[in-house]
Coordinates of N, CA, C and O in Angstrom, one line a residue:
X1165 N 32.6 -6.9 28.1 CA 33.1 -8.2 28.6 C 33.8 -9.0 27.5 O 34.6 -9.9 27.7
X1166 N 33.6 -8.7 26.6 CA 34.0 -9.7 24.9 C 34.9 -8.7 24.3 O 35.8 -9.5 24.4
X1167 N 35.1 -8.3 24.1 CA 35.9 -6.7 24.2 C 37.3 -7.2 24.7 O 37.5 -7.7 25.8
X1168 N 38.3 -7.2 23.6 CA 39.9 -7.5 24.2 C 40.5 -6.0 25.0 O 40.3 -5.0 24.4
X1169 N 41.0 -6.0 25.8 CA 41.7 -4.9 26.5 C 43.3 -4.9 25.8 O 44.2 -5.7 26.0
X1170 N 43.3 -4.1 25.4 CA 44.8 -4.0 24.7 C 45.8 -3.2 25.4 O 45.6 -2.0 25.2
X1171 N 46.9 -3.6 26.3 CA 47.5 -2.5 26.5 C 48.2 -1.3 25.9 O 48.7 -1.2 24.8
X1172 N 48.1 -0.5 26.9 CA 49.1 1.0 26.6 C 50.0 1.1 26.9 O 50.6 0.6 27.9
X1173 N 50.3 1.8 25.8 CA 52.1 1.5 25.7 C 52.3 3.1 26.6 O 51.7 4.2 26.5
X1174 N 53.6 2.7 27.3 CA 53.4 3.4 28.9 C 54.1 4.2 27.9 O 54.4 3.8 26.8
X1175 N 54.5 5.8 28.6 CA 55.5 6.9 28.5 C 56.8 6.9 28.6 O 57.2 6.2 29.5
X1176 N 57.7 7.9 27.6 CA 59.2 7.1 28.4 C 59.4 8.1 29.6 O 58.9 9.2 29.4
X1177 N 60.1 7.8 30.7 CA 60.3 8.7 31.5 C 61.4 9.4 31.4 O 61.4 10.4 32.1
X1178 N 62.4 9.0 30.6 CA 63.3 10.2 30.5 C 64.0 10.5 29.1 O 63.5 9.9 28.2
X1179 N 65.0 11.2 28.9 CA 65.2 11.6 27.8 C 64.9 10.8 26.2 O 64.0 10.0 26.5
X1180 N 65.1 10.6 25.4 CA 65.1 9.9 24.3 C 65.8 11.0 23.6 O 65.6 12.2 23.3
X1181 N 67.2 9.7 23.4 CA 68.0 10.7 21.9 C 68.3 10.0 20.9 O 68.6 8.8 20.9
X1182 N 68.4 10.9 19.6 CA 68.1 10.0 18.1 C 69.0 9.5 18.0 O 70.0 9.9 18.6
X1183 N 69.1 8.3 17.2 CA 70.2 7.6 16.9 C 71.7 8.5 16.1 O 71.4 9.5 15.4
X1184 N 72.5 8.2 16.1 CA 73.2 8.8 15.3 C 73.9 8.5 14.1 O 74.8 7.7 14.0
X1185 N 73.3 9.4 12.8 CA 73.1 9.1 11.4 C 74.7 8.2 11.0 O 75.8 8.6 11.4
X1186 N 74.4 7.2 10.4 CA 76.1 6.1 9.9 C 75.8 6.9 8.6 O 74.7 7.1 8.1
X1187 N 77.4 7.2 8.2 CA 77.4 7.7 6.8 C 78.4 6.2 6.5 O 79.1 5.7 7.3
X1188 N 78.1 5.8 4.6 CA 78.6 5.0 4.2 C 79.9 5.7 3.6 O 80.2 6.7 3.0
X1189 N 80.7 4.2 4.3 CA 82.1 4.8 3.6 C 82.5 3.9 2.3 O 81.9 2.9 1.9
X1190 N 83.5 4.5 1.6 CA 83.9 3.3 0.5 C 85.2 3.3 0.7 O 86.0 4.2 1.0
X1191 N 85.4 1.6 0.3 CA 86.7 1.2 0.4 C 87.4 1.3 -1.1 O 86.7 0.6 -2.0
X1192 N 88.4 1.9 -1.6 CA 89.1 2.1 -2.6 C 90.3 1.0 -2.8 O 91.1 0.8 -1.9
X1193 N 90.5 0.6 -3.8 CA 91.3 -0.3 -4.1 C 93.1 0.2 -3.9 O 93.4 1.1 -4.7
X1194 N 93.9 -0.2 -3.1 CA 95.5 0.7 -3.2 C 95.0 1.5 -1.5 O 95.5 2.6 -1.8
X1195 N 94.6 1.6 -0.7 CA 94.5 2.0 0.5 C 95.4 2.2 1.6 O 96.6 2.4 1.3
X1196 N 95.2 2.2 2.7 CA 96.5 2.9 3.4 C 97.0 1.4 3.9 O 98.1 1.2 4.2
X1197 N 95.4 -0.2 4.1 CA 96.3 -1.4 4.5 C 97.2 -1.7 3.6 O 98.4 -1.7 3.7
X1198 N 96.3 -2.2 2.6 CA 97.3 -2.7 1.7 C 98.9 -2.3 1.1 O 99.9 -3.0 0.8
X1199 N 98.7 -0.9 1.3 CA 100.2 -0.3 1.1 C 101.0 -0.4 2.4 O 102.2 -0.1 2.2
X1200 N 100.6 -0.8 3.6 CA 101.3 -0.9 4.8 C 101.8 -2.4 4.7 O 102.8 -2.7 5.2
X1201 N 101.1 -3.3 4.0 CA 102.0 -4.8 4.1 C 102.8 -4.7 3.0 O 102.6 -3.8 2.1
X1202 N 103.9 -5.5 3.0 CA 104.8 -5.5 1.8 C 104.2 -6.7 1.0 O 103.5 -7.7 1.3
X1203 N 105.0 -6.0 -0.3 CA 103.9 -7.5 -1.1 C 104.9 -8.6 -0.9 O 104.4 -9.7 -1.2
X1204 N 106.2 -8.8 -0.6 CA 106.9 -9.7 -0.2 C 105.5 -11.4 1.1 O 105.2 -12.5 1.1
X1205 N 105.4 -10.5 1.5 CA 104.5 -11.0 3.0 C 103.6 -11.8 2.7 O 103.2 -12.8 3.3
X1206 N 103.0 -10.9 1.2 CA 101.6 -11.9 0.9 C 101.9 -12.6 -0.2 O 102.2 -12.0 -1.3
X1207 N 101.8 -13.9 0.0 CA 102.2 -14.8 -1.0 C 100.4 -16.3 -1.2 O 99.4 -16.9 -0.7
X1208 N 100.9 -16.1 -2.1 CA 99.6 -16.9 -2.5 C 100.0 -18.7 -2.1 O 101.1 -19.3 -2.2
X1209 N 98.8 -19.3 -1.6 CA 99.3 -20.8 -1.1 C 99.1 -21.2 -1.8 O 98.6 -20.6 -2.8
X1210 N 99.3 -22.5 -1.8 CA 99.2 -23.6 -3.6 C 97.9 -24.2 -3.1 O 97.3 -24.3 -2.1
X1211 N 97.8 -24.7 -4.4 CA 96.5 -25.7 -3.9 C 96.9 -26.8 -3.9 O 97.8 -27.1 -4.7
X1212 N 96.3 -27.9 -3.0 CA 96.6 -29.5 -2.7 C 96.4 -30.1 -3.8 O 95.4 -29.9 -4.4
X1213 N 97.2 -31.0 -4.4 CA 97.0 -31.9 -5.2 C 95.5 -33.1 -4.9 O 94.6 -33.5 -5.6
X1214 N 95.9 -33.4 -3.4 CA 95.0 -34.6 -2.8 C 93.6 -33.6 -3.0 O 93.4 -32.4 -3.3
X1215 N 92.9 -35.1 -2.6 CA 91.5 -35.3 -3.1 C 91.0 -34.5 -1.4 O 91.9 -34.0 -0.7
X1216 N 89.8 -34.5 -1.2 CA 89.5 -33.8 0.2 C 89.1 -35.5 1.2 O 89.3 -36.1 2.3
X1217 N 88.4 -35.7 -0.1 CA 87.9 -37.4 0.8 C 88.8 -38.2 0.0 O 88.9 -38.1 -1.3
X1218 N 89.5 -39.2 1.0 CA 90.0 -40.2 0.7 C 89.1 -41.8 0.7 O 88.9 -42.4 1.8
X1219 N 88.8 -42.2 -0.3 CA 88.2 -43.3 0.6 C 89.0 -44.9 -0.2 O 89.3 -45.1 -1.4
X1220 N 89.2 -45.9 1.2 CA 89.9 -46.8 1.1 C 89.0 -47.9 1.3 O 88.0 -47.7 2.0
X1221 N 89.2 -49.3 0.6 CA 88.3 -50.3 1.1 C 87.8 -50.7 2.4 O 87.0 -51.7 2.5
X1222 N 88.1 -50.1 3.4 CA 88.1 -50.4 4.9 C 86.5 -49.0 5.2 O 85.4 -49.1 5.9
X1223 N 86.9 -48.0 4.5 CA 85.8 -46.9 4.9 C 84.7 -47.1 3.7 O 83.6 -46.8 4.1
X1224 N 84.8 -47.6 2.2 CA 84.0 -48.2 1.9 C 83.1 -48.9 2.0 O 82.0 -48.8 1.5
X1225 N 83.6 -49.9 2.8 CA 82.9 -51.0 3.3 C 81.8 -51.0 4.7 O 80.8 -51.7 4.9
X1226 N 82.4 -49.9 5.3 CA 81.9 -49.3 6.7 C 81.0 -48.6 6.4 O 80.1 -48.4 7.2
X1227 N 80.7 -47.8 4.6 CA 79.7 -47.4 4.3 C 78.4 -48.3 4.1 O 77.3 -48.4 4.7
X1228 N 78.9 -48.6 3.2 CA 77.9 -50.1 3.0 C 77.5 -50.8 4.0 O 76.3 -51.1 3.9
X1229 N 77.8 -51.0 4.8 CA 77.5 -51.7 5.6 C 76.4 -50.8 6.9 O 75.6 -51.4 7.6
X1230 N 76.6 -49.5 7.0 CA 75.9 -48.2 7.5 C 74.7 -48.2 6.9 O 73.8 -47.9 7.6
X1231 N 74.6 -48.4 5.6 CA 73.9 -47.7 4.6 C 72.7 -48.8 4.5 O 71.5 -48.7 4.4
X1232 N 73.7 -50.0 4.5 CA 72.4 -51.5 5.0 C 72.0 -51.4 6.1 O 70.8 -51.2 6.0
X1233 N 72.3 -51.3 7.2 CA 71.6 -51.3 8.4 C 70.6 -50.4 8.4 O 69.7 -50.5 9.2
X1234 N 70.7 -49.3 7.4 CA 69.7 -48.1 8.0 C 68.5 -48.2 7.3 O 67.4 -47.8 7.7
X1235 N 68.7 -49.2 5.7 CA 67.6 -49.1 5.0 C 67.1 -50.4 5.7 O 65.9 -50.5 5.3
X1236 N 67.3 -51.3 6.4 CA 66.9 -52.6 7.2 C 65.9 -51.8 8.6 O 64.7 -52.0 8.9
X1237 N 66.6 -51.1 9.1 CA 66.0 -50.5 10.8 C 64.5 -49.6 9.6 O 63.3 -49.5 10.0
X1238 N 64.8 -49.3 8.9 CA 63.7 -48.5 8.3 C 62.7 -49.2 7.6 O 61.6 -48.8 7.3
X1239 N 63.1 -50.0 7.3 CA 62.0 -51.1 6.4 C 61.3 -51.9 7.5 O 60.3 -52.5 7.2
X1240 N 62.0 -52.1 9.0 CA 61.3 -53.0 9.8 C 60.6 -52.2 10.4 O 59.5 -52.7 10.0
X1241 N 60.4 -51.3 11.0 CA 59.7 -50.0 11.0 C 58.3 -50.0 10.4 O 57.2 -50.3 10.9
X1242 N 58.8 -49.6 9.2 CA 58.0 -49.3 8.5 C 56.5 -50.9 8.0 O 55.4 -51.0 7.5
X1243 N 57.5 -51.7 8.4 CA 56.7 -53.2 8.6 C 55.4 -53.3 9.3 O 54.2 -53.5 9.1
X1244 N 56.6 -52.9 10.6 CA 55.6 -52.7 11.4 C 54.5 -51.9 11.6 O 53.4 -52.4 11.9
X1245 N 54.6 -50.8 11.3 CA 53.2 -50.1 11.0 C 52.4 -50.3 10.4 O 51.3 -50.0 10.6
X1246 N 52.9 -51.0 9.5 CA 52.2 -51.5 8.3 C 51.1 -52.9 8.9 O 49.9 -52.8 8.7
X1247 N 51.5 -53.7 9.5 CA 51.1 -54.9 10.6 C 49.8 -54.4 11.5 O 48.7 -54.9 11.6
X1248 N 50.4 -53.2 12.2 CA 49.9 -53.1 13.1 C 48.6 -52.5 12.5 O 47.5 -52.9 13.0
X1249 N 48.5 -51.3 11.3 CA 47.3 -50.9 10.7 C 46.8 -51.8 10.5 O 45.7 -51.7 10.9
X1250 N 47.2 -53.5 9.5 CA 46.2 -54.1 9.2 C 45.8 -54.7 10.4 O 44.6 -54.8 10.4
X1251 N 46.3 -55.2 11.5 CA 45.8 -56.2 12.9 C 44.8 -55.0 13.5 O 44.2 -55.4 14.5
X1252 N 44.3 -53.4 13.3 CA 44.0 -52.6 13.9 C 42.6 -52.7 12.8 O 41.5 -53.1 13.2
X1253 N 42.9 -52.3 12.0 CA 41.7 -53.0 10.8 C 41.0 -53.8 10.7 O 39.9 -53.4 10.6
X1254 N 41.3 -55.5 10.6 CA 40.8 -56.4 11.1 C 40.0 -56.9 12.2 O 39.1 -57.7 12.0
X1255 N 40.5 -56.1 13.6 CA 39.8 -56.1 14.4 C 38.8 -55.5 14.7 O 37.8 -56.0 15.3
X1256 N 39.0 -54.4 14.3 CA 37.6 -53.3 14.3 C 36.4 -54.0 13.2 O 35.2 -53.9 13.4
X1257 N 37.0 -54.6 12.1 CA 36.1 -55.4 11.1 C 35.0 -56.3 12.2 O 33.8 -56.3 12.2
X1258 N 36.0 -57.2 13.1 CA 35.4 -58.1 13.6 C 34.5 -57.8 14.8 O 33.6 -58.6 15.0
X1259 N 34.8 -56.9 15.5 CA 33.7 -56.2 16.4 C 32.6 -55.5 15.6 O 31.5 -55.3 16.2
X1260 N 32.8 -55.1 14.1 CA 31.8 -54.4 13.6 C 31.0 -56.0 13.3 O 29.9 -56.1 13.9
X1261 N 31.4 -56.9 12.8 CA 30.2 -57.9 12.3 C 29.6 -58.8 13.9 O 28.4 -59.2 13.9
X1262 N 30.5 -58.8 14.8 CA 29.9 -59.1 16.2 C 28.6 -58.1 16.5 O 27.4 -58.6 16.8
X1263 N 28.9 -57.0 16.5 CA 28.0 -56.5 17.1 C 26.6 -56.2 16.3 O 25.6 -55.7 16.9
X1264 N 26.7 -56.5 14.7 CA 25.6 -56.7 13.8 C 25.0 -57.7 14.4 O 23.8 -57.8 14.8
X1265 N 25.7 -58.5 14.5 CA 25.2 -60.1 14.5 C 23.8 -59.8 16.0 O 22.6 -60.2 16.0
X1266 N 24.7 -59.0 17.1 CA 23.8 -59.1 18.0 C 22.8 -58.2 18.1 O 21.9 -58.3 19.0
X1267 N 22.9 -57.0 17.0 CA 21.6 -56.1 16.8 C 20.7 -56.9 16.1 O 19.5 -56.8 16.4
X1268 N 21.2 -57.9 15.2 CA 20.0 -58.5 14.2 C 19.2 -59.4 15.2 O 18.0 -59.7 15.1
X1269 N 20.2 -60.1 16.3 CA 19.5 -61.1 17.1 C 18.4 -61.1 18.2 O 17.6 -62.0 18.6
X1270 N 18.8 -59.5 18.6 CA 17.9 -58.8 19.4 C 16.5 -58.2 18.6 O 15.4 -58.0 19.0
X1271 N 16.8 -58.2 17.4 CA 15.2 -57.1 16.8 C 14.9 -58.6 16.4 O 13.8 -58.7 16.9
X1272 N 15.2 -59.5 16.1 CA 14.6 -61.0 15.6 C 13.7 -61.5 16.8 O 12.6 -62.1 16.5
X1273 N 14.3 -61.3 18.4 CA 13.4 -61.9 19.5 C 12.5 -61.2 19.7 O 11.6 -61.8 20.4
X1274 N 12.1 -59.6 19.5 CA 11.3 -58.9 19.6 C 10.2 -58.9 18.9 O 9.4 -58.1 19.1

């Protein structure tokens, strides 16, 4: 009963054939592409002078102002949790001394 039952791995029902062996080939430098394009064809592109990011006072500023909002949404956040642990704390404080108060008041009338 405690005993896992593992299945069996079924039979195949029909042929099984082996894979067929990949031999590695190598590529040699001067080959049949390369000698088929002319070297006229392949020409090398220049590289851009310009920068990839441009950035102007307008997208600057759009940073900054992104970058404030996010550390603001994150600090209020994080406020909050902060608030809410101690109002969660506190309270639990104050049910724990209530409810001393009324253990002590009960063994006192007894």
């Amino acid at each position: 009963m405690f005993r896992p039952k593992l299945p069996t791995m079924p039979q195949p029902s029909g042929s099984v054939a082996r894979p067929a062996a990949i031999e590695p080939t190598t590529i040699a430098p001067g080959d049949a592409v390369s000698a088929s394009v002319p070297s006229s064809a392949v020409t090398p592109v220049p590289a851009s002078n310009h920068p990839t990011i441009q950035l102007t006072p307008g997208t600057a500023l759009a940073l900054v102002g992104g970058g404030t909002a996010v550390v603001l949404v994150v600090g209020a956040v994080l406020v909050s949790l902060l608030l809410a642990v101690a109002i969660t704390g506190a309270s639990v404080a104050v049910c724990a001394v209530v409810i001393r108060s009324l253990v002590n008041a009960d063994a006192k009338r007894r």
